[in-house]
Coordinates of C-alpha atoms and ligand atoms in Angstrom, one line a residue:
M1138 CA -84.9 -13.0 -52.3
I1139 CA -87.7 -14.6 -50.4
V1140 CA -88.8 -13.3 -47.0
L1141 CA -91.8 -15.0 -45.5
K1142 CA -94.3 -13.8 -42.9
M1143 CA -94.0 -15.7 -39.7
T1144 CA -97.2 -17.6 -38.9
A1145 CA -96.8 -20.1 -36.1
F1146 CA -98.6 -23.4 -36.6
N1147 CA -97.1 -25.5 -33.8
E1148 CA -95.6 -23.5 -31.0
T1149 CA -95.1 -26.5 -28.7
A1150 CA -92.9 -28.3 -31.2
Y1151 CA -90.3 -25.4 -31.2
S1152 CA -87.0 -26.4 -29.7
S1153 CA -84.5 -23.8 -28.8
E1154 CA -81.8 -26.5 -28.6
M1155 CA -78.5 -25.0 -29.5
T1156 CA -76.6 -24.9 -32.7
F1157 CA -73.2 -23.4 -33.6
V1158 CA -74.6 -21.4 -36.5
D1159 CA -72.9 -18.0 -36.8
A1160 CA -74.6 -16.5 -39.9
L1161 CA -75.9 -16.9 -43.4
V1162 CA -73.2 -15.6 -45.7
C1163 CA -73.4 -14.6 -49.3
K1164 CA -71.2 -16.8 -51.4
E1165 CA -70.3 -13.9 -53.7
C1166 CA -69.8 -10.7 -51.7
G1167 CA -69.6 -12.2 -48.2
K1168 CA -72.5 -10.1 -46.8
R1169 CA -73.8 -11.6 -43.6
F1170 CA -77.4 -12.2 -42.6
P1171 CA -79.0 -13.6 -39.5
P1172 CA -80.0 -17.3 -40.0
G1173 CA -83.6 -16.8 -41.0
I1174 CA -85.7 -17.7 -44.1
R1175 CA -83.6 -16.3 -46.8
N1176 CA -81.9 -18.0 -49.8
A1177 CA -80.2 -15.2 -51.7
C1178 CA -78.2 -12.0 -51.0
D1179 CA -80.1 -8.8 -51.2
E1180 CA -77.1 -7.0 -52.8
C1181 CA -75.9 -9.4 -55.5
F1182 CA -78.6 -12.1 -55.6
A1183 CA -76.0 -14.9 -55.1
P1184 CA -76.9 -17.9 -53.0
L1185 CA -76.2 -18.0 -49.2
E1186 CA -74.4 -20.6 -47.1
V1187 CA -74.5 -21.4 -43.4
R1188 CA -71.3 -20.6 -41.5
Y1189 CA -70.5 -21.9 -38.0
S1190 CA -68.5 -20.6 -35.1
I1191 CA -65.7 -23.0 -35.9
E1192 CA -63.7 -22.1 -32.8
S1193 CA -66.6 -23.2 -30.6
V1194 CA -67.3 -26.3 -32.7
R1195 CA -63.6 -27.3 -32.4
E1196 CA -63.9 -27.4 -28.6
I1197 CA -66.3 -30.4 -28.6
F1198 CA -66.3 -31.9 -32.1
S1199 CA -63.6 -34.6 -31.9
R1200 CA -63.4 -38.0 -33.6
K1201 CA -64.3 -39.5 -30.2
F1202 CA -67.3 -37.2 -29.8
I1203 CA -68.6 -38.2 -33.2
A1204 CA -68.0 -41.9 -32.7
S1205 CA -70.2 -41.8 -29.6
G1206 CA -73.0 -40.0 -31.3
P1207 CA -76.2 -41.5 -32.8
Q1208 CA -76.1 -43.8 -35.9
S1209 CA -77.5 -41.0 -38.1
I1210 CA -76.6 -37.7 -39.6
W1211 CA -77.2 -36.2 -36.1
R1212 CA -73.8 -37.4 -35.0
Y1213 CA -72.6 -34.3 -36.8
W1214 CA -75.0 -31.9 -35.2
P1215 CA -72.4 -29.3 -34.2
V1216 CA -72.0 -28.6 -37.9
L1217 CA -75.7 -28.8 -38.7
P1218 CA -78.0 -25.8 -38.6
A1219 CA -80.8 -27.6 -36.7
G1220 CA -81.0 -28.8 -33.1
R1221 CA -80.3 -32.5 -32.6
F1222 CA -83.3 -32.9 -30.3
E1223 CA -85.8 -31.5 -32.9
G1224 CA -84.0 -33.3 -35.7
E1225 CA -84.2 -36.8 -34.1
K1226 CA -88.0 -36.6 -34.1
G1227 CA -87.7 -37.2 -37.8
L1228 CA -86.6 -40.3 -39.8
N1229 CA -82.9 -40.2 -38.8
P1230 CA -81.3 -41.0 -42.1
G1231 CA -77.6 -41.5 -42.7
M1232 CA -74.8 -43.8 -41.6
T1233 CA -75.4 -45.8 -44.7
P1234 CA -72.8 -48.5 -45.6
L1235 CA -69.6 -47.6 -47.4
R1236 CA -69.2 -50.8 -49.4
D1237 CA -65.8 -52.1 -50.5
C1238 CA -66.5 -53.1 -54.1
R1239 CA -63.7 -55.5 -54.9
N1240 CA -65.4 -57.3 -57.7
L1241 CA -66.2 -54.2 -59.6
A1242 CA -62.8 -52.6 -58.9
K1243 CA -61.2 -55.7 -60.4
K1244 CA -63.5 -55.8 -63.4
L1245 CA -62.9 -52.1 -64.2
G1246 CA -59.2 -51.9 -63.2
V1247 CA -58.8 -49.6 -60.2
K1248 CA -57.1 -50.3 -56.9
R1249 CA -59.9 -49.6 -54.6
L1250 CA -63.5 -48.7 -55.3
L1251 CA -65.9 -47.8 -52.4
V1252 CA -69.6 -47.2 -52.9
K1253 CA -71.4 -45.0 -50.4
D1254 CA -74.7 -46.8 -50.5
D1255 CA -77.5 -44.3 -50.0
T1256 CA -80.0 -46.6 -51.6
V1257 CA -80.8 -47.8 -48.0
N1258 CA -81.9 -44.5 -46.5
P1259 CA -85.5 -44.3 -45.1
T1260 CA -87.0 -43.4 -48.5
Y1261 CA -84.2 -45.0 -50.5
S1262 CA -82.3 -42.0 -51.7
F1263 CA -79.8 -39.5 -50.2
K1264 CA -82.6 -36.9 -50.3
D1265 CA -83.6 -38.0 -46.7
R1266 CA -80.4 -36.2 -45.5
P1267 CA -81.1 -32.6 -46.7
V1268 CA -84.8 -33.0 -45.9
A1269 CA -84.1 -34.1 -42.3
V1270 CA -82.3 -30.8 -41.7
S1271 CA -84.5 -28.3 -43.6
I1272 CA -87.8 -29.8 -42.3
S1273 CA -86.8 -29.1 -38.7
K1274 CA -86.4 -25.4 -39.6
I1275 CA -90.0 -25.3 -40.6
F1276 CA -90.9 -25.5 -36.9
E1277 CA -88.3 -23.0 -35.8
F1278 CA -89.6 -20.5 -38.5
G1279 CA -93.3 -21.2 -37.7
L1280 CA -94.2 -22.0 -41.3
N1281 CA -97.4 -23.5 -42.6
G1282 CA -96.1 -26.8 -43.8
A1283 CA -93.4 -28.4 -46.0
G1284 CA -93.0 -28.4 -49.8
C1285 CA -90.6 -29.1 -52.5
A1286 CA -90.0 -29.1 -56.2
S1287 CA -88.8 -32.5 -57.2
T1288 CA -87.7 -34.7 -60.0
G1289 CA -89.0 -37.6 -57.9
N1290 CA -86.8 -38.6 -54.9
L1291 CA -87.2 -35.4 -53.0
A1292 CA -91.0 -35.8 -53.2
G1293 CA -90.9 -39.0 -51.3
A1294 CA -88.3 -37.8 -48.8
T1295 CA -90.2 -34.6 -48.0
A1296 CA -93.5 -36.4 -47.9
A1297 CA -92.2 -39.1 -45.5
A1298 CA -90.5 -36.7 -43.1
S1299 CA -93.7 -34.5 -43.1
A1300 CA -95.7 -37.6 -42.2
K1301 CA -93.4 -38.4 -39.3
Y1302 CA -93.7 -34.8 -38.0
G1303 CA -97.4 -34.6 -38.7
I1304 CA -97.3 -31.6 -40.9
P1305 CA -98.9 -30.9 -44.3
C1306 CA -96.7 -31.5 -47.4
Y1307 CA -97.1 -30.1 -50.9
V1308 CA -94.8 -31.5 -53.7
L1309 CA -94.6 -30.2 -57.2
I1310 CA -93.3 -32.6 -59.8
P1311 CA -93.1 -32.6 -63.6
S1312 CA -95.7 -34.6 -65.4
G1313 CA -94.5 -38.1 -66.4
T1314 CA -92.4 -38.5 -63.1
D1315 CA -91.7 -42.2 -62.3
R1316 CA -94.8 -43.8 -60.9
G1317 CA -92.9 -45.5 -58.1
K1318 CA -91.9 -42.0 -56.9
V1319 CA -95.3 -40.4 -57.3
I1320 CA -97.2 -43.2 -55.6
S1321 CA -94.9 -43.4 -52.6
A1322 CA -95.3 -39.6 -52.1
L1323 CA -99.0 -40.1 -52.2
A1324 CA -98.9 -43.0 -49.8
Y1325 CA -97.0 -40.8 -47.3
G1326 CA -100.0 -38.5 -47.5
A1327 CA -98.6 -35.6 -49.5
T1328 CA -100.6 -33.4 -51.8
V1329 CA -98.9 -34.0 -55.1
L1330 CA -99.2 -31.3 -57.7
E1331 CA -98.3 -32.5 -61.2
V1332 CA -97.0 -29.7 -63.4
N1333 CA -97.6 -29.8 -67.1
G1334 CA -94.0 -29.0 -67.8
T1335 CA -90.4 -29.7 -66.8
Y1336 CA -88.7 -29.7 -63.4
D1337 CA -87.7 -26.1 -64.0
D1338 CA -91.4 -25.2 -64.4
A1339 CA -92.2 -27.0 -61.1
N1340 CA -89.3 -25.1 -59.5
R1341 CA -90.6 -21.7 -60.7
L1342 CA -94.1 -22.4 -59.4
S1343 CA -92.8 -23.6 -56.1
N1344 CA -91.0 -20.2 -55.6
L1345 CA -94.3 -18.4 -56.0
I1346 CA -96.2 -20.7 -53.7
A1347 CA -93.6 -20.6 -51.0
D1348 CA -93.7 -16.9 -50.9
R1349 CA -97.5 -16.5 -51.1
H1350 CA -98.5 -19.2 -48.6
S1351 CA -95.6 -19.3 -46.1
I1352 CA -94.6 -22.8 -46.8
G1353 CA -91.1 -24.1 -46.2
F1354 CA -90.0 -25.5 -49.6
V1355 CA -87.0 -27.5 -48.5
N1356 CA -85.0 -26.9 -51.7
I1357 CA -86.1 -23.3 -52.4
N1358 CA -86.7 -20.9 -49.5
L1359 CA -84.9 -23.2 -47.1
R1360 CA -82.1 -24.1 -49.6
P1361 CA -79.1 -22.9 -47.4
Y1362 CA -80.2 -25.4 -44.7
Y1363 CA -81.0 -28.2 -47.2
V1364 CA -77.5 -28.5 -48.6
E1365 CA -76.1 -28.7 -45.0
G1366 CA -77.9 -32.1 -44.6
S1367 CA -76.3 -33.3 -47.9
K1368 CA -72.8 -32.7 -46.7
T1369 CA -73.1 -35.5 -44.1
I1370 CA -72.6 -38.0 -47.0
A1371 CA -69.0 -36.8 -47.3
M1372 CA -68.4 -36.6 -43.6
E1373 CA -69.6 -40.2 -43.1
T1374 CA -67.5 -41.4 -46.0
V1375 CA -64.2 -40.1 -44.5
E1376 CA -65.2 -41.2 -41.0
Q1377 CA -65.9 -44.7 -42.4
L1378 CA -62.5 -44.6 -44.1
G1379 CA -60.9 -44.2 -40.7
W1380 CA -60.7 -40.4 -41.1
D1381 CA -58.8 -40.8 -44.3
T1382 CA -59.7 -39.1 -47.6
P1383 CA -60.1 -40.9 -51.0
D1384 CA -58.2 -39.8 -54.1
S1385 CA -61.4 -38.9 -55.8
V1386 CA -65.1 -38.9 -55.3
I1387 CA -67.7 -39.1 -58.2
V1388 CA -70.9 -37.3 -57.5
P1389 CA -74.1 -37.5 -59.7
M1390 CA -75.2 -34.0 -60.6
G1391 CA -78.7 -32.5 -61.3
S1392 CA -78.7 -29.0 -59.9
G1393 CA -75.1 -29.5 -58.7
A1394 CA -76.1 -29.0 -55.1
L1395 CA -74.9 -32.4 -53.8
L1396 CA -71.5 -31.8 -55.3
T1397 CA -71.2 -28.4 -53.6
A1398 CA -72.3 -30.0 -50.3
V1399 CA -69.6 -32.7 -50.6
S1400 CA -67.0 -30.0 -51.0
K1401 CA -68.3 -28.0 -48.1
G1402 CA -68.4 -31.0 -45.9
L1403 CA -64.7 -31.9 -46.6
E1404 CA -63.6 -28.2 -46.3
E1405 CA -65.2 -27.9 -42.9
L1406 CA -63.6 -31.1 -41.6
K1407 CA -60.2 -29.8 -42.7
E1408 CA -60.9 -26.4 -41.0
I1409 CA -61.9 -28.2 -37.8
G1410 CA -58.8 -30.3 -38.0
L1411 CA -60.5 -33.7 -38.3
I1412 CA -58.9 -34.6 -41.6
P1413 CA -55.5 -33.7 -43.2
D1414 CA -55.4 -30.8 -45.7
S1415 CA -55.1 -33.2 -48.7
E1416 CA -57.0 -32.4 -51.9
V1417 CA -59.8 -34.8 -52.9
Q1418 CA -60.6 -34.6 -56.6
I1419 CA -64.3 -33.9 -56.8
C1420 CA -65.8 -35.2 -60.0
G1421 CA -69.3 -34.8 -61.4
A1422 CA -71.4 -37.1 -63.6
Q1423 CA -74.5 -36.1 -65.6
P1424 CA -76.4 -37.9 -68.4
S1425 CA -75.6 -36.8 -71.9
G1426 CA -79.3 -36.0 -72.3
C1427 CA -79.1 -33.3 -69.6
S1428 CA -75.5 -32.3 -69.6
T1429 CA -75.3 -28.7 -68.3
I1430 CA -72.4 -28.6 -65.9
A1431 CA -70.5 -31.4 -67.5
A1432 CA -70.9 -29.9 -71.0
A1433 CA -69.3 -26.6 -69.8
Y1434 CA -66.5 -28.5 -68.2
I1435 CA -65.8 -30.7 -71.2
S1436 CA -65.8 -27.8 -73.7
G1437 CA -63.8 -25.6 -71.4
R1438 CA -66.6 -23.0 -71.2
D1439 CA -67.3 -20.8 -68.2
S1440 CA -71.0 -20.4 -69.0
I1441 CA -73.6 -23.0 -68.3
I1442 CA -76.2 -23.3 -71.1
P1443 CA -79.5 -24.6 -69.8
V1444 CA -81.1 -27.6 -71.5
E1445 CA -84.7 -26.8 -72.3
K1446 CA -86.0 -30.4 -72.7
P1447 CA -83.9 -32.9 -70.8
E1448 CA -84.1 -36.4 -72.2
T1449 CA -82.6 -39.2 -70.3
V1450 CA -83.4 -42.3 -68.3
A1451 CA -81.7 -40.7 -65.3
E1452 CA -84.8 -38.6 -64.5
S1453 CA -83.6 -37.6 -61.0
L1454 CA -80.7 -35.7 -62.8
A1455 CA -83.0 -34.1 -65.4
I1456 CA -82.6 -30.5 -64.2
G1457 CA -82.3 -28.2 -67.2
D1458 CA -81.2 -25.1 -65.3
P1459 CA -78.9 -26.1 -62.5
A1460 CA -79.2 -23.7 -59.5
S1461 CA -75.7 -24.7 -58.2
G1462 CA -74.1 -25.1 -61.6
Y1463 CA -71.5 -22.4 -61.5
E1464 CA -70.4 -23.3 -58.1
A1465 CA -70.2 -27.0 -58.9
L1466 CA -68.1 -26.2 -62.1
S1467 CA -65.7 -24.1 -60.2
I1468 CA -65.2 -26.8 -57.4
I1469 CA -64.6 -29.5 -60.0
R1470 CA -61.9 -27.4 -61.7
K1471 CA -60.3 -26.2 -58.5
S1472 CA -60.0 -29.7 -57.0
G1473 CA -58.5 -31.2 -60.2
G1474 CA -61.5 -33.4 -60.7
F1475 CA -63.5 -34.1 -63.9
A1476 CA -67.0 -33.9 -65.2
D1477 CA -68.4 -36.5 -67.6
A1478 CA -71.6 -37.2 -69.4
P1479 CA -72.2 -40.8 -70.5
E1480 CA -75.0 -41.8 -72.9
D1481 CA -78.2 -43.5 -71.6
S1482 CA -77.0 -46.9 -72.9
E1483 CA -73.9 -46.6 -70.8
I1484 CA -75.9 -45.5 -67.8
V1485 CA -78.0 -48.7 -68.0
E1486 CA -74.8 -50.7 -68.4
G1487 CA -73.4 -48.9 -65.3
Q1488 CA -76.6 -49.8 -63.3
L1489 CA -76.2 -53.5 -64.4
L1490 CA -72.4 -53.6 -63.6
L1491 CA -73.1 -52.5 -60.1
A1492 CA -76.1 -54.8 -59.6
R1493 CA -74.3 -57.9 -61.1
H1494 CA -70.9 -57.5 -59.5
E1495 CA -71.8 -56.0 -56.1
G1496 CA -75.5 -56.7 -55.5
I1497 CA -76.5 -53.1 -55.4
F1498 CA -79.4 -52.1 -57.5
A1499 CA -79.1 -48.3 -58.1
E1500 CA -81.4 -46.0 -60.1
P1501 CA -80.0 -44.6 -63.3
A1502 CA -78.3 -41.7 -61.3
G1503 CA -76.0 -44.4 -59.8
G1504 CA -75.6 -45.9 -63.3
T1505 CA -74.4 -42.5 -64.5
V1506 CA -71.7 -42.4 -61.8
I1507 CA -70.5 -46.0 -62.6
A1508 CA -70.6 -45.3 -66.3
S1509 CA -68.4 -42.2 -65.8
L1510 CA -66.0 -44.2 -63.6
K1511 CA -65.7 -46.8 -66.3
R1512 CA -65.0 -44.2 -69.0
K1513 CA -62.5 -42.3 -67.0
I1514 CA -60.6 -45.5 -66.1
E1515 CA -60.5 -46.4 -69.7
D1516 CA -59.2 -43.1 -70.9
G1517 CA -56.6 -43.0 -68.2
T1518 CA -58.0 -40.0 -66.2
I1519 CA -58.4 -42.3 -63.2
S1520 CA -55.1 -44.2 -62.7
N1521 CA -55.2 -47.7 -61.5
D1522 CA -53.5 -46.9 -58.2
Q1523 CA -56.4 -44.7 -57.0
T1524 CA -59.0 -45.1 -54.2
V1525 CA -62.3 -43.9 -55.7
V1526 CA -65.5 -43.3 -53.9
C1527 CA -68.8 -43.4 -55.9
L1528 CA -71.9 -41.8 -54.4
I1529 CA -74.8 -44.1 -55.2
T1530 CA -77.7 -41.8 -54.3
G1531 CA -80.9 -43.6 -55.2
N1532 CA -82.5 -47.1 -55.3
G1533 CA -83.3 -48.8 -58.5
L1534 CA -86.7 -50.2 -57.3
K1535 CA -88.4 -46.8 -57.8
T1536 CA -87.4 -46.5 -61.4
L1537 CA -88.2 -49.7 -63.4
R1538 CA -89.8 -48.2 -66.5
H1539 CA -86.6 -48.0 -68.7
L1540 CA -85.7 -51.6 -67.9
E1541 CA -89.1 -53.1 -68.9
D1542 CA -87.9 -53.5 -72.5
G1543 CA -85.8 -56.4 -71.3
S1544 CA -82.5 -54.6 -71.1
A1545 CA -81.9 -56.0 -67.6
G1546 CA -82.7 -59.5 -69.0
K1547 CA -85.9 -61.5 -69.5
T1548 CA -87.7 -64.1 -67.4
V1549 CA -87.8 -67.6 -68.7
S1550 CA -91.3 -69.0 -69.0
I1551 CA -91.4 -72.6 -68.0
G1552 CA -95.1 -73.4 -67.9
N1553 CA -95.6 -75.5 -64.8
S1554 CA -93.3 -78.5 -65.1
I1555 CA -89.6 -79.2 -65.1
Q1556 CA -89.8 -81.1 -68.4
G1557 CA -87.1 -80.1 -70.9
L1558 CA -85.3 -77.8 -68.4
D1559 CA -82.2 -80.0 -67.7
G1560 CA -80.1 -78.2 -70.4
L1561 CA -80.9 -74.9 -68.8
F1562 CA -79.1 -75.8 -65.6
E1563 CA -76.2 -77.5 -67.3
S1564 CA -75.4 -74.5 -69.5
N1565 CA -76.0 -71.9 -66.8
G1566 CA -74.8 -73.8 -63.7
R1567 CA -71.5 -73.1 -62.1
R1568 CA -70.1 -75.0 -59.1
V1569 CA -69.5 -72.6 -56.2
N1570 CA -66.4 -74.3 -54.8
Ligands
PLP3010 C1 -81.4 -35.2 -56.3 C2 -80.5 -36.3 -56.7 C3 -79.2 -36.2 -57.1 C4 -78.4 -34.9 -57.1 O1 -79.1 -33.8 -57.3 P1 -78.5 -32.3 -57.1 O2 -79.6 -31.5 -57.6 O3 -77.3 -32.2 -58.0 O4 -78.2 -32.0 -55.7 C5 -78.4 -37.3 -57.3 N1 -79.0 -38.5 -57.3 C6 -80.2 -38.7 -57.0 C7 -80.8 -40.1 -57.0 C8 -81.1 -37.7 -56.7 O5 -82.4 -37.9 -56.4
ZN3011 ZN1 -73.9 -10.8 -52.0

């Protein structure tokens, strides 16, 4: 449990704008807490989640209300734990395209494939969503700045949002993090602390710093609020489907938090009455080099065995000790979904499939999802009459290192003349009509 001292640093930025938050509730024993800075139950140490006064939410939160809201996650503010007014001072992520991927659906053999394209958020990953919500709590709680432990994308998202709000930002990353992610966090003005160790080491140190210096670490002491931002990816998806649910959704998993958020988002929409009570199969994808939750699912185990030294090209999923692992595993099982763990070579192939058939350049996390989709269509787990949604959570441009060996293809050096090139166009050319 972490309880921080309250030290106001910007009184004037505080907004008392309303929310419908009822309480923080322990996911294990149900004990209720006031919605403060707390991320675990003091009785059983289980994580907490935000609950809303659903009766009051229901009174205003209709499809029409949502349709007339802003083009960002804040259209769902009655089920977010931060005031819309304060939140909209940030970068306003969300309402990313849900792309109908007919080429890839045909190629892989499934009726309908939709990609929720979160590569186009303000800092090019879905992490802008959870950050947008948790960062606005930093003002409400009067903390001394923002922070995070990150495998890369969260660093940029927290740094950029902090820049927009004008507050200090401290990010802890494992050494060797993708340069594109490190340099963008530096460019946004964050203090970047490179830990000589893994993500899990960065996470442990962040816990200590958060406590000692009253800093709002978005994914640590503000974690219950953080996952609320992530659930908007599921809410947007069903809204963009005309308030219909897909048969299944495939979610990339690091700590498993995004997968739990997708489930919470769908459950709340059912409870409010915005979508029918049909079951969506919630499926998780992890790289084989860091398969914690997926390995437990595949072997039918109940225990999650941490991976000490994750090794995968999908660095944003390289979390050895997944904080939301047990919950993610139980959601996958209960919903009738699957978990899968493709190899790195399949992950790169998945990235290229999406890029070459749909024009979407995802980072390896997205490749992991597409690789799992391909494997599960091939083994018959996903039948060809399904509508599948893939969450593509990060942009490929930040993670180029693993493609520099030529696995995405090689440039053709032509000197500086067209001499001798005719054959090239004849063999590669294809008439477009
Ligand atoms: C953080 C992240 C995820 C999911 O992480 P969880 O820890 O499971 O919530 C997925 N994809 C990308 C690109 C990420 O940065
Ligand atoms: Zn408890």
